[in-house]
CSV table of C-alpha atoms and ligand atoms in Angstrom, one decimal:
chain,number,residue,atom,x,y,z
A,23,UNK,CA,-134.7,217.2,53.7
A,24,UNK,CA,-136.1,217.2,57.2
A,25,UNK,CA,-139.0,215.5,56.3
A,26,UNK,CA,-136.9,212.9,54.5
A,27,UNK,CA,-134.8,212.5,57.7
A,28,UNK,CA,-137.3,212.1,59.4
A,29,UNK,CA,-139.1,209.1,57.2
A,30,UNK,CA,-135.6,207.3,57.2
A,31,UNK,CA,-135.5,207.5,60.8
A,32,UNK,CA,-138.7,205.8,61.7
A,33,UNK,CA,-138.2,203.5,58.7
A,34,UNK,CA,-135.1,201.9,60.2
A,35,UNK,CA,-136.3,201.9,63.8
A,36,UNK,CA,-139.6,200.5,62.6
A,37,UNK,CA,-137.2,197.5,60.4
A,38,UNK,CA,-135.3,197.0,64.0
A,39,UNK,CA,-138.2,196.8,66.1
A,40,UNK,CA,-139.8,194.2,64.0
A,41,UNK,CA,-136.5,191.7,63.4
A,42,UNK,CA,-136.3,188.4,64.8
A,43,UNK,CA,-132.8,187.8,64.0
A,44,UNK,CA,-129.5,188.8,64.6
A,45,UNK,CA,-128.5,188.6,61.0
A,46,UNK,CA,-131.6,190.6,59.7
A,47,UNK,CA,-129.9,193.2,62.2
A,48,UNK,CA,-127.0,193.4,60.2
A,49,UNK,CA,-129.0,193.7,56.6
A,50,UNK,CA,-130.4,197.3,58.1
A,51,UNK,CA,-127.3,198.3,59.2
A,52,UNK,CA,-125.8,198.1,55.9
A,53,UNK,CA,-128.9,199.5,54.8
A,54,UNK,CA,-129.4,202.1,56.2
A,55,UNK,CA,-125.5,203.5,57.7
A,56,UNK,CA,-123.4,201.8,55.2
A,57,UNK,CA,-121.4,203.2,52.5
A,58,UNK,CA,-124.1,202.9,49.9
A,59,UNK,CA,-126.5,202.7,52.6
A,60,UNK,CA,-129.5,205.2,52.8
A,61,UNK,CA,-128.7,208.2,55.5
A,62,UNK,CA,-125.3,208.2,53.7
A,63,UNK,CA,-127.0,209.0,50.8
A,64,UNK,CA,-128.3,211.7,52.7
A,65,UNK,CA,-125.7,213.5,53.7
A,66,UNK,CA,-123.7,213.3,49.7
A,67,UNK,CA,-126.7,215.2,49.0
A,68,UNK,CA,-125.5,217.6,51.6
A,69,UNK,CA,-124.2,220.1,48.8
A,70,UNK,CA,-127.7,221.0,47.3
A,71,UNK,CA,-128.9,222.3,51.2
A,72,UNK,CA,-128.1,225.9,51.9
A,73,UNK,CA,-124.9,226.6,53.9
A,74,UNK,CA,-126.7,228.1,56.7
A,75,UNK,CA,-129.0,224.8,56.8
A,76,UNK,CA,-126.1,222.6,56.7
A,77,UNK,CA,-124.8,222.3,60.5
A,78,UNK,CA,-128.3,221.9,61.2
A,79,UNK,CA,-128.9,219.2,59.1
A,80,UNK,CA,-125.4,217.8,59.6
A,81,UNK,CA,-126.6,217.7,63.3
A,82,UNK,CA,-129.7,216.3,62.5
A,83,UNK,CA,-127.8,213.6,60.4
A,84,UNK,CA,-125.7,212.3,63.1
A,85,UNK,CA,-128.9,212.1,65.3
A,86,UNK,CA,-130.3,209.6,63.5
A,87,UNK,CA,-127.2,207.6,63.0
A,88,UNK,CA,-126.5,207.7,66.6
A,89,UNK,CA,-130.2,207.0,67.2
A,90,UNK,CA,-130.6,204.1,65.0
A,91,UNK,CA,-127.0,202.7,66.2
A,92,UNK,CA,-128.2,202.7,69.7
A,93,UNK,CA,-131.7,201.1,68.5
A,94,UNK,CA,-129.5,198.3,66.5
A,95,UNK,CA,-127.0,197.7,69.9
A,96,UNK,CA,-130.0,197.6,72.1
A,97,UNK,CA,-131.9,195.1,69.9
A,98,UNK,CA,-128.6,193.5,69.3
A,99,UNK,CA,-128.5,192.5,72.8
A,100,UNK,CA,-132.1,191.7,73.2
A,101,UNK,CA,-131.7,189.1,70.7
A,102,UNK,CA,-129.0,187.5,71.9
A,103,UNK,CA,-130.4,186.6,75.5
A,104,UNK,CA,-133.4,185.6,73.6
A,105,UNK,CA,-131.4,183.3,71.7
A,106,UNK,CA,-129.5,182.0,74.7
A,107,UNK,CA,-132.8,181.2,76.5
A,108,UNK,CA,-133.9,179.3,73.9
A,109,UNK,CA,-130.5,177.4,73.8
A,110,UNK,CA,-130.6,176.8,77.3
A,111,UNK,CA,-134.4,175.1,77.4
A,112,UNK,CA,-133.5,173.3,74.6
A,113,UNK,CA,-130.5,171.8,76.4
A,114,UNK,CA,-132.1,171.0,79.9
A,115,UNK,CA,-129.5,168.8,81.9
A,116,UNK,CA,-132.0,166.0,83.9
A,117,UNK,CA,-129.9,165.6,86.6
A,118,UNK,CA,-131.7,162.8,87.8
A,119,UNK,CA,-130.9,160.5,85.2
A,120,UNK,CA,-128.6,157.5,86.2
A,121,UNK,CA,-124.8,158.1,85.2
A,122,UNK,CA,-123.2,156.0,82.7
A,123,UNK,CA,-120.7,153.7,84.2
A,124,UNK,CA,-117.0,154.2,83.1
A,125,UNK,CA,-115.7,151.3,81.8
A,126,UNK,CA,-112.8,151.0,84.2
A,127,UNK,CA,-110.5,147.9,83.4
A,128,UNK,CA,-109.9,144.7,85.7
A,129,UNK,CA,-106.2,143.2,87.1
A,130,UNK,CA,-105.3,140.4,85.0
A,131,UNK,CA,-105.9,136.9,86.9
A,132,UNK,CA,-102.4,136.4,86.5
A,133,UNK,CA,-101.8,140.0,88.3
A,134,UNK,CA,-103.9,139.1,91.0
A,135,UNK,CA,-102.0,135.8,91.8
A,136,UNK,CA,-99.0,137.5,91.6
A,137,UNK,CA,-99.5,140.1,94.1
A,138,UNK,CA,-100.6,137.6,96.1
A,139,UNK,CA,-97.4,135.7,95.9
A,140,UNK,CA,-95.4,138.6,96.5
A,141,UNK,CA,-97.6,139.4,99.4
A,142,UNK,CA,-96.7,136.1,101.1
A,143,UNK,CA,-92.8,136.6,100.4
A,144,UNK,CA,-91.8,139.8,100.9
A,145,UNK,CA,-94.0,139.6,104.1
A,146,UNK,CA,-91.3,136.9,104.9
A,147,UNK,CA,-88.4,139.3,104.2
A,148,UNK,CA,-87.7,138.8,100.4
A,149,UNK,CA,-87.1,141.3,98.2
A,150,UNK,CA,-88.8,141.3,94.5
A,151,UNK,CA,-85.7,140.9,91.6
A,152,UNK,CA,-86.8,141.7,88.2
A,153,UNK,CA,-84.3,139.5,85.3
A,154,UNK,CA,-83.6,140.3,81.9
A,155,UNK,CA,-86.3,138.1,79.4
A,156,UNK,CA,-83.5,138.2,76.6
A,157,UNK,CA,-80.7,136.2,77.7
A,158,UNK,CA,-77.3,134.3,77.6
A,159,UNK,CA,-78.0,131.1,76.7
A,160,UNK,CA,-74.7,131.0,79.1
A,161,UNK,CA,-77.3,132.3,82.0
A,162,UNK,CA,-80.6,130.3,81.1
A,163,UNK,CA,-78.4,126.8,80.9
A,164,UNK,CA,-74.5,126.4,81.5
A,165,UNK,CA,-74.3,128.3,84.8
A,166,UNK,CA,-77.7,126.7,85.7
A,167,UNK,CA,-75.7,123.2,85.6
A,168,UNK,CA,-77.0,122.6,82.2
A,169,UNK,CA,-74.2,122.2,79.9
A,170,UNK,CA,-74.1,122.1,76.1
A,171,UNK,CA,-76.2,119.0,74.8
A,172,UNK,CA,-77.9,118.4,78.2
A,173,UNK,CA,-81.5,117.0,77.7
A,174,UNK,CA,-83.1,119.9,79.1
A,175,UNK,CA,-82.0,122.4,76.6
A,176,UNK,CA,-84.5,120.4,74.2
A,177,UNK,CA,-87.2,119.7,77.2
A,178,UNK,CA,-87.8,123.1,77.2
A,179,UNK,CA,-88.2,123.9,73.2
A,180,UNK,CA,-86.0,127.3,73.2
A,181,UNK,CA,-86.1,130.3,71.4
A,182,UNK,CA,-82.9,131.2,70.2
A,183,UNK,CA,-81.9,134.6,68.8
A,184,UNK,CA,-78.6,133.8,67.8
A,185,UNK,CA,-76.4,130.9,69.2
A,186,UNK,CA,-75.2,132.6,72.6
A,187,UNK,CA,-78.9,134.3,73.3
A,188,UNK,CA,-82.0,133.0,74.2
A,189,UNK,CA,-85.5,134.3,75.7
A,190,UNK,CA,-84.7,132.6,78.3
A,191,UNK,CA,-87.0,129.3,78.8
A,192,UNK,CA,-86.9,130.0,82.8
A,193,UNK,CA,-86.6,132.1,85.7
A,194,UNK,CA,-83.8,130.8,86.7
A,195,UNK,CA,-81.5,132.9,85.4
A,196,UNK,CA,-82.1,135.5,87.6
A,197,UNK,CA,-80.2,133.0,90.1
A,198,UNK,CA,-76.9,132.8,88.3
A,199,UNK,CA,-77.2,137.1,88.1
A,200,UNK,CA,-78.0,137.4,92.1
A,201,UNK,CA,-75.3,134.9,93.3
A,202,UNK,CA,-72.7,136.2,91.0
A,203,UNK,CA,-73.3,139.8,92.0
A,204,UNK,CA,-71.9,138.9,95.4
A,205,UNK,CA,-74.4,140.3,97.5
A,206,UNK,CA,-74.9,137.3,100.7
A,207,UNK,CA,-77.4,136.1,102.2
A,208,UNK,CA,-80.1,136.0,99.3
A,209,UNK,CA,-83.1,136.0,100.2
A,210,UNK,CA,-85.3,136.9,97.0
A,211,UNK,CA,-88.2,135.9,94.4
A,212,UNK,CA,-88.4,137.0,90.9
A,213,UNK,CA,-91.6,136.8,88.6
A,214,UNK,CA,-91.3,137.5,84.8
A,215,UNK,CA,-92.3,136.0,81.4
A,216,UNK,CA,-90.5,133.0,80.0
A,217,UNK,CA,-90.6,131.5,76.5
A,218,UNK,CA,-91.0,127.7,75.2
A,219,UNK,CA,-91.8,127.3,71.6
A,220,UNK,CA,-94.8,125.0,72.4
A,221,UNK,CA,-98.4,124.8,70.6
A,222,UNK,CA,-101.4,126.9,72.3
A,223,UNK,CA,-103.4,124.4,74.4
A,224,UNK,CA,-105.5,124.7,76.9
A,225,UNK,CA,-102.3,123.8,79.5
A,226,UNK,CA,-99.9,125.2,77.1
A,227,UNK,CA,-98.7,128.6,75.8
A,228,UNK,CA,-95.3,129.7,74.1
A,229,UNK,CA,-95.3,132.6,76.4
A,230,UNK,CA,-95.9,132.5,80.2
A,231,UNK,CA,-95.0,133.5,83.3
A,232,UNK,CA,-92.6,131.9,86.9
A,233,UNK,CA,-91.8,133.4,89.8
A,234,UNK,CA,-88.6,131.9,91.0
A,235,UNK,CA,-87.4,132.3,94.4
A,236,UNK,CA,-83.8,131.8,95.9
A,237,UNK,CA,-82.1,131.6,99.5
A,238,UNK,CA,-79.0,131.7,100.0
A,239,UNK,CA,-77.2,131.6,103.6
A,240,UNK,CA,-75.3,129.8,106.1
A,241,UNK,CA,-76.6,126.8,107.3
A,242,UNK,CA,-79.7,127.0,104.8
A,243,UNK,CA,-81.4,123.2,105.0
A,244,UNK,CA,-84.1,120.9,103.1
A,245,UNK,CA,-85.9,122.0,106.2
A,246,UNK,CA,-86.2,125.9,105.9
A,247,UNK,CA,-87.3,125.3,102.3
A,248,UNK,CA,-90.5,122.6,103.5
A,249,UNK,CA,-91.0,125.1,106.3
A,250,UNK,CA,-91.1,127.5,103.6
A,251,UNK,CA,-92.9,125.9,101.3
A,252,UNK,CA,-95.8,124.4,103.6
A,253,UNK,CA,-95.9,128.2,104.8
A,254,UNK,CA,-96.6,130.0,100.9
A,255,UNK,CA,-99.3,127.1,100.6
A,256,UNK,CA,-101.0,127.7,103.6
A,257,UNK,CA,-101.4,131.4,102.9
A,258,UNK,CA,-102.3,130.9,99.2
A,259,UNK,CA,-104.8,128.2,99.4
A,260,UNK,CA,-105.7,128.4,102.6
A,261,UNK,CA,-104.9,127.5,106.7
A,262,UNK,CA,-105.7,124.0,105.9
A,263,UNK,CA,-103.7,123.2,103.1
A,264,UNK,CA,-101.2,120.3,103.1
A,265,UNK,CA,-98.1,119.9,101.6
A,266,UNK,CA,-96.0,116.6,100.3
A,267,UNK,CA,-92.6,116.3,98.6
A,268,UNK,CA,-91.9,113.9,95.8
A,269,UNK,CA,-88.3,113.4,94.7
A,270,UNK,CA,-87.8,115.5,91.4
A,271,UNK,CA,-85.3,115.7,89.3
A,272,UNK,CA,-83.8,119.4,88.2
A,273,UNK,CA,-80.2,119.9,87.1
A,274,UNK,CA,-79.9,122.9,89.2
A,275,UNK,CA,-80.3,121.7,92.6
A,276,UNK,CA,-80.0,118.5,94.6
A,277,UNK,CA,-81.7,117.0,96.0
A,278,UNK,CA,-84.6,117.7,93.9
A,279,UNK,CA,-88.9,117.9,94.5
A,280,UNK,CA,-91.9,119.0,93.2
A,281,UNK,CA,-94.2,119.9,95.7
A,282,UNK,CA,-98.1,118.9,95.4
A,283,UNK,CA,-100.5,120.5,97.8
A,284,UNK,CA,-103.4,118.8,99.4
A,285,UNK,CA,-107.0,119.7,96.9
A,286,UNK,CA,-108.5,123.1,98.0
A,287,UNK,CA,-111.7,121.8,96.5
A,288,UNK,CA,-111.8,118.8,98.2
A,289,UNK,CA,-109.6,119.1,101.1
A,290,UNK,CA,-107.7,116.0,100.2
A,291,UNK,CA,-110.6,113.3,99.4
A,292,UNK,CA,-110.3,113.1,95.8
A,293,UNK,CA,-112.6,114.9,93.1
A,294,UNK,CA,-112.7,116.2,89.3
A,295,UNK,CA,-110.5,118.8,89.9
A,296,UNK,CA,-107.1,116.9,91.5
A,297,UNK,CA,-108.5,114.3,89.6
A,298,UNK,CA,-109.5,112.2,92.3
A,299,UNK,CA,-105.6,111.9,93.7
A,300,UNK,CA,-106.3,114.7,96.6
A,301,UNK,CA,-103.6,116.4,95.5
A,302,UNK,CA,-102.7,119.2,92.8
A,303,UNK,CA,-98.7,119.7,91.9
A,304,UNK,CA,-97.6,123.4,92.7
A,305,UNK,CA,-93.7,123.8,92.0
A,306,UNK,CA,-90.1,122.7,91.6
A,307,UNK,CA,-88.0,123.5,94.2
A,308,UNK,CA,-84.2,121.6,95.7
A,309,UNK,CA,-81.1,122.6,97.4
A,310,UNK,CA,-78.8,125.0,95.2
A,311,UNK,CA,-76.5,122.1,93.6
A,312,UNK,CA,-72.9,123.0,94.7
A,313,UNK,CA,-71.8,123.0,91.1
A,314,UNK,CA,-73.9,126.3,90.4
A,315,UNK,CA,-72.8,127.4,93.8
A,316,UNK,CA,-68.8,127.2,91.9
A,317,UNK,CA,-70.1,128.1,89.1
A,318,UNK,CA,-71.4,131.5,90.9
A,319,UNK,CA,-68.6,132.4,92.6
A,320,UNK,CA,-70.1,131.2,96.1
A,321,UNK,CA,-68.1,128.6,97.9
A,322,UNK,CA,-70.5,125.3,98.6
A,323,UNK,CA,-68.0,124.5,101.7
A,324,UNK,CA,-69.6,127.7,103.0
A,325,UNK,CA,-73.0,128.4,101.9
A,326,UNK,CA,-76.2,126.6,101.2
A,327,UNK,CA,-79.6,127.6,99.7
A,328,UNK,CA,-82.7,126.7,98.3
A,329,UNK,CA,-84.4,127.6,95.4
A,330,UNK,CA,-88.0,127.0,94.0
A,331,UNK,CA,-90.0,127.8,90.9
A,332,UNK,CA,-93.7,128.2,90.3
A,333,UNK,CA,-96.0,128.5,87.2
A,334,UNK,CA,-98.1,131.8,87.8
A,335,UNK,CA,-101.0,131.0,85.3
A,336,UNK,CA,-100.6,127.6,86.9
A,337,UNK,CA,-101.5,129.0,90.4
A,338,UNK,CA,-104.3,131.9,88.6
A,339,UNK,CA,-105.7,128.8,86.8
A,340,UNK,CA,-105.8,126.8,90.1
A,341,UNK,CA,-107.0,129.4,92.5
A,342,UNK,CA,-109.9,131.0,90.6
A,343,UNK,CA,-110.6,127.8,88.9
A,344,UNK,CA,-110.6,128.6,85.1
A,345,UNK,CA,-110.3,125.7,83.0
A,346,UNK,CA,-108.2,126.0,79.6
A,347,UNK,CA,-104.9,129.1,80.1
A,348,UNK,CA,-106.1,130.2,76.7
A,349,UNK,CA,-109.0,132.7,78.3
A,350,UNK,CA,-106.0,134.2,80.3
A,351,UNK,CA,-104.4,136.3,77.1
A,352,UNK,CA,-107.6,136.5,75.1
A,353,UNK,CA,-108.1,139.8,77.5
A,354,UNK,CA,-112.2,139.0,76.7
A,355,UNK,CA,-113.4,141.9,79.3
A,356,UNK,CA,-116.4,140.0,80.2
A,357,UNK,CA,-113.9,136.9,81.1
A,358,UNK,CA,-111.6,139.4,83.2
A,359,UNK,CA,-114.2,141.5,84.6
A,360,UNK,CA,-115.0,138.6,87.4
A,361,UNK,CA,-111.2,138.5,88.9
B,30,LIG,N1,-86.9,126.3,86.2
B,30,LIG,C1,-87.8,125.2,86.4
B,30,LIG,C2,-88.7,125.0,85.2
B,30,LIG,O1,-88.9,125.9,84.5
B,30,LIG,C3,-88.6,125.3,87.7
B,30,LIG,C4,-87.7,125.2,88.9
B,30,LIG,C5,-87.6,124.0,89.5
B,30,LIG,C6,-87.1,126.3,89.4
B,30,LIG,C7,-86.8,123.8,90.6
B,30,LIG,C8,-86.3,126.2,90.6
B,30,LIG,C9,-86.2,124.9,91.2
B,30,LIG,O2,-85.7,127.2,91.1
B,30,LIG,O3,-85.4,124.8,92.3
B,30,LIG,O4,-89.2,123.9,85.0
């Protein structure tokens, strides 16, 4: 029985020794200390030994369990660092190597010319008004001095969602709201998408984007809006930039003018890109007509204003000098990435 022990011992420890793998470590274990396994086996035979031999034996059994446990543990954990260093110079970090570049997005051209617009106003006192793009058609048109049947409704191709609302066609709006909530002087721009059910073209889109601005004080003349005006230009398109009025027609305000700046390409001397006039139109703009004024609730005897309204692609298109609006909603990274 001894002698048996004894073989069974060195067997298993001989079987650990030699393993290369943690799962082989587990096949002696069964092996050898599970419940069929071989020292098991050992001790069922434990009723043909002697009962003065048995402790001893018994003894000697859990020797070799013990033994051969520790030997299994020990190799157990040997195997595993092995294993580990292995992994770890298989997966050797080079440090060195150049990092991959996160593909980080770019402001829209449109984004840029807005902040730039803002930058000039509310450095000039404004505050930024946000308008609703769903509308009364009440808002976009009647209180905008455009009554039912005016021209302009059809100028400006309008989406209607059901008789009374519109997405709105314009800005403007945002007018009407700010002189009816009461709050005097105004002093204010608002950016924001508009809608004109027009074909995409290179000039045209049925969604786009104004920024309108609005003053409304005492004593507000034609001459705070030029001073204005010439001021927004200069910072946008430069220190040298000139400005020139040319009588407009808008049914909102009166008198009326688009404003053209002198060619930032050219400086005024005619090329390809003001097609050789020298200069590039910018914006609407006119006195608040005194009819909107009534139509507000703001008494024309004793306030006056000006109001304006800009294209934004119009100004992205201009200042960074992209040819057809259609690259401006495409969102082709490789087109944005330069802005
Ligand atoms: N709302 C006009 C348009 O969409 C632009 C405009 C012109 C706005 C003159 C104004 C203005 O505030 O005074 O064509």
């Amino acid at each position: 029985m001894r002698e048996q022990l004894e073989k069974i011992k060195e067997e298993a420890l001989k079987q650990i020794e030699a393993s290369e793998a943690l799962e082989k470590l587990n096949d002696i274990r069964v092996a050898y200390l599970g419940k069929k396994g071989e020292l098991t086996s050992v001790l069922k035979s434990m009723k043909d030994v002697s009962p003065e031999e048995r402790p001893k034996v018994g003894q000697m059994v859990n020797e070799a369990r013990e033994l051969i446990e520790a030997k299994l543990e020990e190799t157990k954990t040997l195997l595993a660092r092995k294993a580990r260093e292995q992994q770890m110079k298989q997966e050797v970090i080079d440090v060195t190597l150049p990092a991959k570049k996160a593909n980080i997005g770019h402001s829209h051209p449109n984004n840029v010319a807005l902040k730039e617009v803002e930058r000039v106003f509310v450095g000039m006192g404004y505050e930024v008004v946000e308008g609703p793009e769903i509308e009364y058609d009440e808002y976009n048109f009647t209180k905008l001095n455009i009554p039912a049947n005016h021209p302009a409704k059809d100028e400006q191709d309008t989406f209607y969602v059901n008789k009374d609302i519109v997405l709105r066609t314009q800005t403007s709006p945002v007018q009407a709201h700010m002189m009816e909530s009461g709050k005097l002087p105004i002093r204010m721009i608002s950016p924001g998408r508009v809608f004109r059910s027009d074909e995409v073209d290179a000039t045209h889109s049925p969604s786009f984007h104004q920024v309108e601005g609005l003053v409304v004080d005492k004593n507000i003349t034609f001459a705070d809006l030029k001073g204005t005006l010439a001021e927004f230009a200069k910072e946008m398109f430069g220190e040298e930039t000139k400005v020139k009025f040319r009588p407009h027609h808008f049914p909102f305000t009166e008198p009326s003018a688009e404003m053209d700046v002198s060619c930032f390409k050219c400086g005024g001397k005619g090329c390809r890109f003001c097609k050789g006039s020298g200069w590039i139109e910018i914006l609407g703009c006119g006195m608040v007509h005194p009819h909107v004024f009534e139509m507000c609730g703001i008494d024309p005897e004793q306030y006056t204003g000006f109001a304006f309204g800009v294209g934004l692609e119009r100004i992205a298109l201009l200042k960074y000098e992209i040819d057809d609006m259609r690259l401006l909603y495409e969102n082709d990274i490789r087109f944005l990435k330069q802005f």
